[in-house]
Amino acid sequence: MILIAAVLCAVLIGLLRGGSLQRLAHLPLRWGWVALIAFGLQIYLIYFPEPVGTGILSLHVGVLICSYALVFGVVWQNRALPGIWLIGIGFLSNFAVMMLNGGYMPITADALAQVGHSRNILSPEIGARVRATKDIVLPRDQTIAWWLSDIFVLPPPFPIPSVFSVGDVFIALGAFWLIQHGMGLGNRITRAVRRD
Amino acid sequence: MTNAKLFAIKYFNSTTLRLIYILLALLALALAGGAPDGYSGSG
């Protein structure tokens, strides 16, 4: 939800800054349909979580790896667009920590409790899946590269309580930059940077 | 009926469809690469 909000905020801020939806419609995004397929594959993973402990060679993790390969393809095809490299760094960061921890994004039970999502943990074991996510519950001391996992907590009263990773931050920033550029505001940003 | 037709002509053109496609593709790209703790309204 936090990434959906980031994309929608980017469009809204773009409109408030005088950007154009018509220009955004003509953003030369290549392989957009591949991104839709990649997310479609992940819907299966997110909404039909498998039992705990099947490891990195399971069907679910295979689907995840395929979807990430498609996502990397989209990033590569659009590498000339502003902001895409930030999105690519975010993907790499998330992908790395997930592969290092059995194929899923580690999150601590404490972080889930802080945002009131403990009810979504599917079982009491360490490594349990979390409903409607790519997450597994792992204690901090059992998480490899913990600093790349879901560590940032936006607790209530924030309107969208959420836990997210440094990779998600990069993706949100990259999407923001890309959308601002697509709405015709990219040159203004570049000019402002040059003036400074 | 005429109003509906005018509305459709005004808003459901190729630019609108392309905008919807671009927004959906960007959302899919962000969601497929991202890993926050929720994709539905719960997170």
PDB file of N, CA and C in Angstrom, chain A residues 5-90:
ATOM      1  N   ALA A   5       0.700   4.329  -2.634  1.00  0.00           N
ATOM      2  CA  ALA A   5       0.555   5.722  -2.173  1.00  0.00           C
ATOM      3  C   ALA A   5       1.674   6.595  -2.736  1.00  0.00           C
ATOM      4  N   ALA A   6       2.895   6.048  -2.803  1.00  0.00           N
ATOM      5  CA  ALA A   6       4.028   6.834  -3.322  1.00  0.00           C
ATOM      6  C   ALA A   6       3.805   7.205  -4.784  1.00  0.00           C
ATOM      7  N   VAL A   7       3.336   6.241  -5.577  1.00  0.00           N
ATOM      8  CA  VAL A   7       3.096   6.509  -7.010  1.00  0.00           C
ATOM      9  C   VAL A   7       1.968   7.532  -7.168  1.00  0.00           C
ATOM     10  N   LEU A   8       0.888   7.348  -6.410  1.00  0.00           N
ATOM     11  CA  LEU A   8      -0.246   8.282  -6.521  1.00  0.00           C
ATOM     12  C   LEU A   8       0.150   9.684  -6.048  1.00  0.00           C
ATOM     13  N   CYS A   9       0.953   9.755  -4.972  1.00  0.00           N
ATOM     14  CA  CYS A   9       1.433  11.068  -4.488  1.00  0.00           C
ATOM     15  C   CYS A   9       2.302  11.741  -5.547  1.00  0.00           C
ATOM     16  N   ALA A  10       3.133  10.944  -6.241  1.00  0.00           N
ATOM     17  CA  ALA A  10       3.990  11.516  -7.295  1.00  0.00           C
ATOM     18  C   ALA A  10       3.137  12.157  -8.380  1.00  0.00           C
ATOM     19  N   VAL A  11       2.046  11.486  -8.763  1.00  0.00           N
ATOM     20  CA  VAL A  11       1.154  12.047  -9.796  1.00  0.00           C
ATOM     21  C   VAL A  11       0.482  13.315  -9.270  1.00  0.00           C
ATOM     22  N   LEU A  12       0.001  13.246  -8.033  1.00  0.00           N
ATOM     23  CA  LEU A  12      -0.699  14.404  -7.443  1.00  0.00           C
ATOM     24  C   LEU A  12       0.238  15.610  -7.327  1.00  0.00           C
ATOM     25  N   ILE A  13       1.450  15.371  -6.820  1.00  0.00           N
ATOM     26  CA  ILE A  13       2.428  16.470  -6.676  1.00  0.00           C
ATOM     27  C   ILE A  13       2.798  17.008  -8.060  1.00  0.00           C
ATOM     28  N   GLY A  14       2.919  16.105  -9.028  1.00  0.00           N
ATOM     29  CA  GLY A  14       3.204  16.532 -10.398  1.00  0.00           C
ATOM     30  C   GLY A  14       2.119  17.463 -10.932  1.00  0.00           C
ATOM     31  N   LEU A  15       0.863  17.116 -10.657  1.00  0.00           N
ATOM     32  CA  LEU A  15      -0.251  17.970 -11.105  1.00  0.00           C
ATOM     33  C   LEU A  15      -0.208  19.324 -10.400  1.00  0.00           C
ATOM     34  N   LEU A  16       0.061  19.304  -9.083  1.00  0.00           N
ATOM     35  CA  LEU A  16       0.123  20.563  -8.320  1.00  0.00           C
ATOM     36  C   LEU A  16       1.274  21.452  -8.805  1.00  0.00           C
ATOM     37  N   ARG A  17       2.344  20.832  -9.307  1.00  0.00           N
ATOM     38  CA  ARG A  17       3.490  21.599  -9.811  1.00  0.00           C
ATOM     39  C   ARG A  17       3.303  22.043 -11.259  1.00  0.00           C
ATOM     40  N   GLY A  18       2.146  21.711 -11.829  1.00  0.00           N
ATOM     41  CA  GLY A  18       1.867  22.151 -13.193  1.00  0.00           C
ATOM     42  C   GLY A  18       2.256  21.131 -14.248  1.00  0.00           C
ATOM     43  N   GLY A  19       2.477  19.880 -13.816  1.00  0.00           N
ATOM     44  CA  GLY A  19       2.817  18.830 -14.774  1.00  0.00           C
ATOM     45  C   GLY A  19       1.595  18.388 -15.576  1.00  0.00           C
ATOM     46  N   SER A  20       1.852  17.599 -16.611  1.00  0.00           N
ATOM     47  CA  SER A  20       0.778  17.228 -17.526  1.00  0.00           C
ATOM     48  C   SER A  20       0.586  15.713 -17.578  1.00  0.00           C
ATOM     49  N   LEU A  21      -0.678  15.281 -17.403  1.00  0.00           N
ATOM     50  CA  LEU A  21      -0.994  13.853 -17.525  1.00  0.00           C
ATOM     51  C   LEU A  21      -0.839  13.399 -18.973  1.00  0.00           C
ATOM     52  N   GLN A  22      -1.090  14.345 -19.881  1.00  0.00           N
ATOM     53  CA  GLN A  22      -0.967  14.011 -21.293  1.00  0.00           C
ATOM     54  C   GLN A  22       0.485  13.653 -21.641  1.00  0.00           C
ATOM     55  N   ARG A  23       1.411  14.405 -21.047  1.00  0.00           N
ATOM     56  CA  ARG A  23       2.828  14.099 -21.289  1.00  0.00           C
ATOM     57  C   ARG A  23       3.202  12.767 -20.642  1.00  0.00           C
ATOM     58  N   LEU A  24       2.632  12.519 -19.443  1.00  0.00           N
ATOM     59  CA  LEU A  24       2.908  11.243 -18.773  1.00  0.00           C
ATOM     60  C   LEU A  24       2.431  10.076 -19.636  1.00  0.00           C
ATOM     61  N   ALA A  25       1.296  10.286 -20.306  1.00  0.00           N
ATOM     62  CA  ALA A  25       0.752   9.229 -21.178  1.00  0.00           C
ATOM     63  C   ALA A  25       1.733   8.887 -22.301  1.00  0.00           C
ATOM     64  N   HIS A  26       2.570   9.825 -22.672  1.00  0.00           N
ATOM     65  CA  HIS A  26       3.514   9.577 -23.760  1.00  0.00           C
ATOM     66  C   HIS A  26       4.929   9.271 -23.260  1.00  0.00           C
ATOM     67  N   LEU A  27       5.050   8.936 -21.976  1.00  0.00           N
ATOM     68  CA  LEU A  27       6.349   8.495 -21.447  1.00  0.00           C
ATOM     69  C   LEU A  27       6.795   7.266 -22.246  1.00  0.00           C
ATOM     70  N   PRO A  28       8.019   7.298 -22.787  1.00  0.00           N
ATOM     71  CA  PRO A  28       8.440   6.159 -23.625  1.00  0.00           C
ATOM     72  C   PRO A  28       8.863   4.944 -22.800  1.00  0.00           C
ATOM     73  N   LEU A  29       7.925   4.437 -22.018  1.00  0.00           N
ATOM     74  CA  LEU A  29       8.217   3.267 -21.161  1.00  0.00           C
ATOM     75  C   LEU A  29       8.164   2.009 -22.028  1.00  0.00           C
ATOM     76  N   ARG A  30       9.235   1.235 -22.012  1.00  0.00           N
ATOM     77  CA  ARG A  30       9.286   0.009 -22.801  1.00  0.00           C
ATOM     78  C   ARG A  30       9.003  -1.190 -21.893  1.00  0.00           C
ATOM     79  N   TRP A  31       8.378  -2.199 -22.459  1.00  0.00           N
ATOM     80  CA  TRP A  31       8.099  -3.454 -21.761  1.00  0.00           C
ATOM     81  C   TRP A  31       7.188  -3.262 -20.544  1.00  0.00           C
ATOM     82  N   GLY A  32       6.306  -2.255 -20.591  1.00  0.00           N
ATOM     83  CA  GLY A  32       5.378  -2.063 -19.475  1.00  0.00           C
ATOM     84  C   GLY A  32       4.525  -3.292 -19.230  1.00  0.00           C
ATOM     85  N   TRP A  33       4.170  -3.975 -20.301  1.00  0.00           N
ATOM     86  CA  TRP A  33       3.326  -5.174 -20.183  1.00  0.00           C
ATOM     87  C   TRP A  33       4.081  -6.292 -19.450  1.00  0.00           C
ATOM     88  N   VAL A  34       5.413  -6.291 -19.564  1.00  0.00           N
ATOM     89  CA  VAL A  34       6.200  -7.309 -18.851  1.00  0.00           C
ATOM     90  C   VAL A  34       6.124  -7.058 -17.338  1.00  0.00           C
ATOM     91  N   ALA A  35       6.118  -5.769 -16.953  1.00  0.00           N
ATOM     92  CA  ALA A  35       5.968  -5.432 -15.527  1.00  0.00           C
ATOM     93  C   ALA A  35       4.619  -5.938 -15.013  1.00  0.00           C
ATOM     94  N   LEU A  36       3.587  -5.814 -15.847  1.00  0.00           N
ATOM     95  CA  LEU A  36       2.257  -6.297 -15.437  1.00  0.00           C
ATOM     96  C   LEU A  36       2.273  -7.824 -15.258  1.00  0.00           C
ATOM     97  N   ILE A  37       2.969  -8.523 -16.156  1.00  0.00           N
ATOM     98  CA  ILE A  37       3.072  -9.992 -16.025  1.00  0.00           C
ATOM     99  C   ILE A  37       3.842 -10.349 -14.748  1.00  0.00           C
ATOM    100  N   ALA A  38       4.948  -9.609 -14.496  1.00  0.00           N
ATOM    101  CA  ALA A  38       5.771  -9.890 -13.308  1.00  0.00           C
ATOM    102  C   ALA A  38       4.935  -9.750 -12.038  1.00  0.00           C
ATOM    103  N   PHE A  39       4.156  -8.678 -11.957  1.00  0.00           N
ATOM    104  CA  PHE A  39       3.340  -8.505 -10.750  1.00  0.00           C
ATOM    105  C   PHE A  39       2.218  -9.546 -10.708  1.00  0.00           C
ATOM    106  N   GLY A  40       1.699  -9.875 -11.887  1.00  0.00           N
ATOM    107  CA  GLY A  40       0.665 -10.929 -11.945  1.00  0.00           C
ATOM    108  C   GLY A  40       1.189 -12.237 -11.362  1.00  0.00           C
ATOM    109  N   LEU A  41       2.439 -12.595 -11.671  1.00  0.00           N
ATOM    110  CA  LEU A  41       3.041 -13.811 -11.116  1.00  0.00           C
ATOM    111  C   LEU A  41       3.132 -13.731  -9.590  1.00  0.00           C
ATOM    112  N   GLN A  42       3.450 -12.519  -9.115  1.00  0.00           N
ATOM    113  CA  GLN A  42       3.626 -12.371  -7.664  1.00  0.00           C
ATOM    114  C   GLN A  42       2.298 -12.392  -6.892  1.00  0.00           C
ATOM    115  N   ILE A  43       1.203 -12.083  -7.593  1.00  0.00           N
ATOM    116  CA  ILE A  43      -0.114 -12.151  -6.938  1.00  0.00           C
ATOM    117  C   ILE A  43      -0.308 -13.554  -6.350  1.00  0.00           C
ATOM    118  N   TYR A  44       0.091 -14.557  -7.141  1.00  0.00           N
ATOM    119  CA  TYR A  44      -0.011 -15.953  -6.695  1.00  0.00           C
ATOM    120  C   TYR A  44       0.788 -16.148  -5.404  1.00  0.00           C
ATOM    121  N   LEU A  45       2.008 -15.630  -5.426  1.00  0.00           N
ATOM    122  CA  LEU A  45       2.914 -15.780  -4.280  1.00  0.00           C
ATOM    123  C   LEU A  45       2.378 -15.060  -3.039  1.00  0.00           C
ATOM    124  N   ILE A  46       1.834 -13.858  -3.277  1.00  0.00           N
ATOM    125  CA  ILE A  46       1.419 -12.997  -2.170  1.00  0.00           C
ATOM    126  C   ILE A  46       0.124 -13.498  -1.530  1.00  0.00           C
ATOM    127  N   TYR A  47      -0.818 -13.900  -2.361  1.00  0.00           N
ATOM    128  CA  TYR A  47      -2.137 -14.233  -1.819  1.00  0.00           C
ATOM    129  C   TYR A  47      -2.353 -15.726  -1.587  1.00  0.00           C
ATOM    130  N   PHE A  48      -1.399 -16.566  -2.031  1.00  0.00           N
ATOM    131  CA  PHE A  48      -1.513 -17.997  -1.757  1.00  0.00           C
ATOM    132  C   PHE A  48      -0.223 -18.465  -1.096  1.00  0.00           C
ATOM    133  N   PRO A  49       0.055 -17.990   0.117  1.00  0.00           N
ATOM    134  CA  PRO A  49       1.319 -18.353   0.779  1.00  0.00           C
ATOM    135  C   PRO A  49       1.377 -19.838   1.091  1.00  0.00           C
ATOM    136  N   GLU A  50       2.560 -20.421   0.881  1.00  0.00           N
ATOM    137  CA  GLU A  50       2.717 -21.850   1.150  1.00  0.00           C
ATOM    138  C   GLU A  50       3.148 -22.059   2.601  1.00  0.00           C
ATOM    139  N   PRO A  51       3.112 -23.299   3.078  1.00  0.00           N
ATOM    140  CA  PRO A  51       3.543 -23.553   4.456  1.00  0.00           C
ATOM    141  C   PRO A  51       5.009 -23.170   4.667  1.00  0.00           C
ATOM    142  N   VAL A  52       5.382 -23.095   5.924  1.00  0.00           N
ATOM    143  CA  VAL A  52       6.735 -22.666   6.288  1.00  0.00           C
ATOM    144  C   VAL A  52       7.765 -23.733   5.924  1.00  0.00           C
ATOM    145  N   GLY A  53       8.960 -23.321   5.623  1.00  0.00           N
ATOM    146  CA  GLY A  53      10.100 -24.235   5.594  1.00  0.00           C
ATOM    147  C   GLY A  53      10.335 -24.983   4.303  1.00  0.00           C
ATOM    148  N   THR A  54       9.777 -24.535   3.188  1.00  0.00           N
ATOM    149  CA  THR A  54      10.003 -25.259   1.943  1.00  0.00           C
ATOM    150  C   THR A  54      11.253 -24.777   1.228  1.00  0.00           C
ATOM    151  N   GLY A  55      11.810 -23.647   1.677  1.00  0.00           N
ATOM    152  CA  GLY A  55      13.138 -23.245   1.220  1.00  0.00           C
ATOM    153  C   GLY A  55      13.202 -22.610  -0.150  1.00  0.00           C
ATOM    154  N   ILE A  56      14.459 -22.383  -0.570  1.00  0.00           N
ATOM    155  CA  ILE A  56      14.716 -21.559  -1.751  1.00  0.00           C
ATOM    156  C   ILE A  56      14.374 -22.276  -3.053  1.00  0.00           C
ATOM    157  N   LEU A  57      14.245 -23.627  -3.013  1.00  0.00           N
ATOM    158  CA  LEU A  57      13.947 -24.362  -4.239  1.00  0.00           C
ATOM    159  C   LEU A  57      12.448 -24.622  -4.418  1.00  0.00           C
ATOM    160  N   SER A  58      11.615 -23.999  -3.596  1.00  0.00           N
ATOM    161  CA  SER A  58      10.178 -24.241  -3.692  1.00  0.00           C
ATOM    162  C   SER A  58       9.594 -23.548  -4.915  1.00  0.00           C
ATOM    163  N   LEU A  59       8.391 -23.983  -5.282  1.00  0.00           N
ATOM    164  CA  LEU A  59       7.695 -23.396  -6.433  1.00  0.00           C
ATOM    165  C   LEU A  59       7.495 -21.896  -6.236  1.00  0.00           C
ATOM    166  N   HIS A  60       7.115 -21.509  -5.002  1.00  0.00           N
ATOM    167  CA  HIS A  60       6.845 -20.102  -4.735  1.00  0.00           C
ATOM    168  C   HIS A  60       8.089 -19.243  -4.968  1.00  0.00           C
ATOM    169  N   VAL A  61       9.223 -19.712  -4.469  1.00  0.00           N
ATOM    170  CA  VAL A  61      10.455 -18.928  -4.634  1.00  0.00           C
ATOM    171  C   VAL A  61      10.874 -18.916  -6.108  1.00  0.00           C
ATOM    172  N   GLY A  62      10.636 -20.032  -6.810  1.00  0.00           N
ATOM    173  CA  GLY A  62      10.911 -20.070  -8.248  1.00  0.00           C
ATOM    174  C   GLY A  62      10.099 -19.022  -8.994  1.00  0.00           C
ATOM    175  N   VAL A  63       8.827 -18.918  -8.622  1.00  0.00           N
ATOM    176  CA  VAL A  63       7.947 -17.912  -9.247  1.00  0.00           C
ATOM    177  C   VAL A  63       8.477 -16.509  -8.951  1.00  0.00           C
ATOM    178  N   LEU A  64       8.919 -16.325  -7.713  1.00  0.00           N
ATOM    179  CA  LEU A  64       9.445 -15.016  -7.313  1.00  0.00           C
ATOM    180  C   LEU A  64      10.696 -14.655  -8.129  1.00  0.00           C
ATOM    181  N   ILE A  65      11.586 -15.630  -8.289  1.00  0.00           N
ATOM    182  CA  ILE A  65      12.819 -15.378  -9.050  1.00  0.00           C
ATOM    183  C   ILE A  65      12.477 -15.045 -10.507  1.00  0.00           C
ATOM    184  N   CYS A  66      11.523 -15.794 -11.090  1.00  0.00           N
ATOM    185  CA  CYS A  66      11.096 -15.510 -12.479  1.00  0.00           C
ATOM    186  C   CYS A  66      10.555 -14.088 -12.578  1.00  0.00           C
ATOM    187  N   SER A  67       9.730 -13.706 -11.606  1.00  0.00           N
ATOM    188  CA  SER A  67       9.116 -12.368 -11.667  1.00  0.00           C
ATOM    189  C   SER A  67      10.195 -11.291 -11.532  1.00  0.00           C
ATOM    190  N   TYR A  68      11.188 -11.536 -10.679  1.00  0.00           N
ATOM    191  CA  TYR A  68      12.264 -10.544 -10.529  1.00  0.00           C
ATOM    192  C   TYR A  68      13.112 -10.470 -11.796  1.00  0.00           C
ATOM    193  N   ALA A  69      13.305 -11.608 -12.474  1.00  0.00           N
ATOM    194  CA  ALA A  69      14.045 -11.590 -13.748  1.00  0.00           C
ATOM    195  C   ALA A  69      13.297 -10.702 -14.751  1.00  0.00           C
ATOM    196  N   LEU A  70      11.969 -10.823 -14.777  1.00  0.00           N
ATOM    197  CA  LEU A  70      11.171  -9.983 -15.681  1.00  0.00           C
ATOM    198  C   LEU A  70      11.311  -8.504 -15.309  1.00  0.00           C
ATOM    199  N   VAL A  71      11.274  -8.236 -14.005  1.00  0.00           N
ATOM    200  CA  VAL A  71      11.403  -6.849 -13.531  1.00  0.00           C
ATOM    201  C   VAL A  71      12.762  -6.271 -13.938  1.00  0.00           C
ATOM    202  N   PHE A  72      13.828  -7.067 -13.784  1.00  0.00           N
ATOM    203  CA  PHE A  72      15.154  -6.587 -14.182  1.00  0.00           C
ATOM    204  C   PHE A  72      15.190  -6.313 -15.686  1.00  0.00           C
ATOM    205  N   GLY A  73      14.468  -7.150 -16.448  1.00  0.00           N
ATOM    206  CA  GLY A  73      14.372  -6.915 -17.894  1.00  0.00           C
ATOM    207  C   GLY A  73      13.740  -5.563 -18.193  1.00  0.00           C
ATOM    208  N   VAL A  74      12.673  -5.242 -17.471  1.00  0.00           N
ATOM    209  CA  VAL A  74      11.995  -3.950 -17.682  1.00  0.00           C
ATOM    210  C   VAL A  74      12.939  -2.796 -17.321  1.00  0.00           C
ATOM    211  N   VAL A  75      13.643  -2.951 -16.211  1.00  0.00           N
ATOM    212  CA  VAL A  75      14.583  -1.896 -15.784  1.00  0.00           C
ATOM    213  C   VAL A  75      15.659  -1.700 -16.843  1.00  0.00           C
ATOM    214  N   TRP A  76      16.195  -2.811 -17.349  1.00  0.00           N
ATOM    215  CA  TRP A  76      17.275  -2.720 -18.346  1.00  0.00           C
ATOM    216  C   TRP A  76      16.775  -2.050 -19.625  1.00  0.00           C
ATOM    217  N   GLN A  77      15.581  -2.424 -20.055  1.00  0.00           N
ATOM    218  CA  GLN A  77      15.017  -1.849 -21.278  1.00  0.00           C
ATOM    219  C   GLN A  77      14.786  -0.342 -21.149  1.00  0.00           C
ATOM    220  N   ASN A  78      14.581   0.115 -19.905  1.00  0.00           N
ATOM    221  CA  ASN A  78      14.273   1.533 -19.690  1.00  0.00           C
ATOM    222  C   ASN A  78      15.411   2.281 -19.004  1.00  0.00           C
ATOM    223  N   ARG A  79      16.616   1.743 -19.111  1.00  0.00           N
ATOM    224  CA  ARG A  79      17.741   2.304 -18.346  1.00  0.00           C
ATOM    225  C   ARG A  79      18.046   3.752 -18.708  1.00  0.00           C
ATOM    226  N   ALA A  80      17.565   4.219 -19.858  1.00  0.00           N
ATOM    227  CA  ALA A  80      17.831   5.612 -20.250  1.00  0.00           C
ATOM    228  C   ALA A  80      16.871   6.594 -19.567  1.00  0.00           C
ATOM    229  N   LEU A  81      15.797   6.089 -18.963  1.00  0.00           N
ATOM    230  CA  LEU A  81      14.822   6.996 -18.332  1.00  0.00           C
ATOM    231  C   LEU A  81      15.312   7.451 -16.959  1.00  0.00           C
ATOM    232  N   PRO A  82      15.097   8.724 -16.619  1.00  0.00           N
ATOM    233  CA  PRO A  82      15.524   9.221 -15.298  1.00  0.00           C
ATOM    234  C   PRO A  82      14.796   8.460 -14.173  1.00  0.00           C
ATOM    235  N   GLY A  83      15.530   8.156 -13.136  1.00  0.00           N
ATOM    236  CA  GLY A  83      14.921   7.511 -11.967  1.00  0.00           C
ATOM    237  C   GLY A  83      14.932   5.994 -12.021  1.00  0.00           C
ATOM    238  N   ILE A  84      15.078   5.440 -13.230  1.00  0.00           N
ATOM    239  CA  ILE A  84      15.027   3.978 -13.349  1.00  0.00           C
ATOM    240  C   ILE A  84      16.188   3.324 -12.604  1.00  0.00           C
ATOM    241  N   TRP A  85      17.351   3.981 -12.616  1.00  0.00           N
ATOM    242  CA  TRP A  85      18.503   3.380 -11.931  1.00  0.00           C
ATOM    243  C   TRP A  85      18.257   3.286 -10.427  1.00  0.00           C
ATOM    244  N   LEU A  86      17.509   4.260  -9.884  1.00  0.00           N
ATOM    245  CA  LEU A  86      17.156   4.184  -8.452  1.00  0.00           C
ATOM    246  C   LEU A  86      16.224   2.987  -8.210  1.00  0.00           C
ATOM    247  N   ILE A  87      15.262   2.815  -9.119  1.00  0.00           N
ATOM    248  CA  ILE A  87      14.346   1.670  -9.006  1.00  0.00           C
ATOM    249  C   ILE A  87      15.157   0.369  -9.091  1.00  0.00           C
ATOM    250  N   GLY A  88      16.133   0.331 -10.000  1.00  0.00           N
ATOM    251  CA  GLY A  88      16.979  -0.862 -10.148  1.00  0.00           C
ATOM    252  C   GLY A  88      17.766  -1.170  -8.881  1.00  0.00           C
ATOM    253  N   ILE A  89      18.301  -0.133  -8.242  1.00  0.00           N
ATOM    254  CA  ILE A  89      19.040  -0.337  -6.988  1.00  0.00           C
ATOM    255  C   ILE A  89      18.098  -0.909  -5.918  1.00  0.00           C
ATOM    256  N   GLY A  90      16.886  -0.372  -5.872  1.00  0.00           N
ATOM    257  CA  GLY A  90      15.886  -0.864  -4.915  1.00  0.00           C
ATOM    258  C   GLY A  90      15.562  -2.329  -5.138  1.00  0.00           C
TER     259      GLY A  90
END
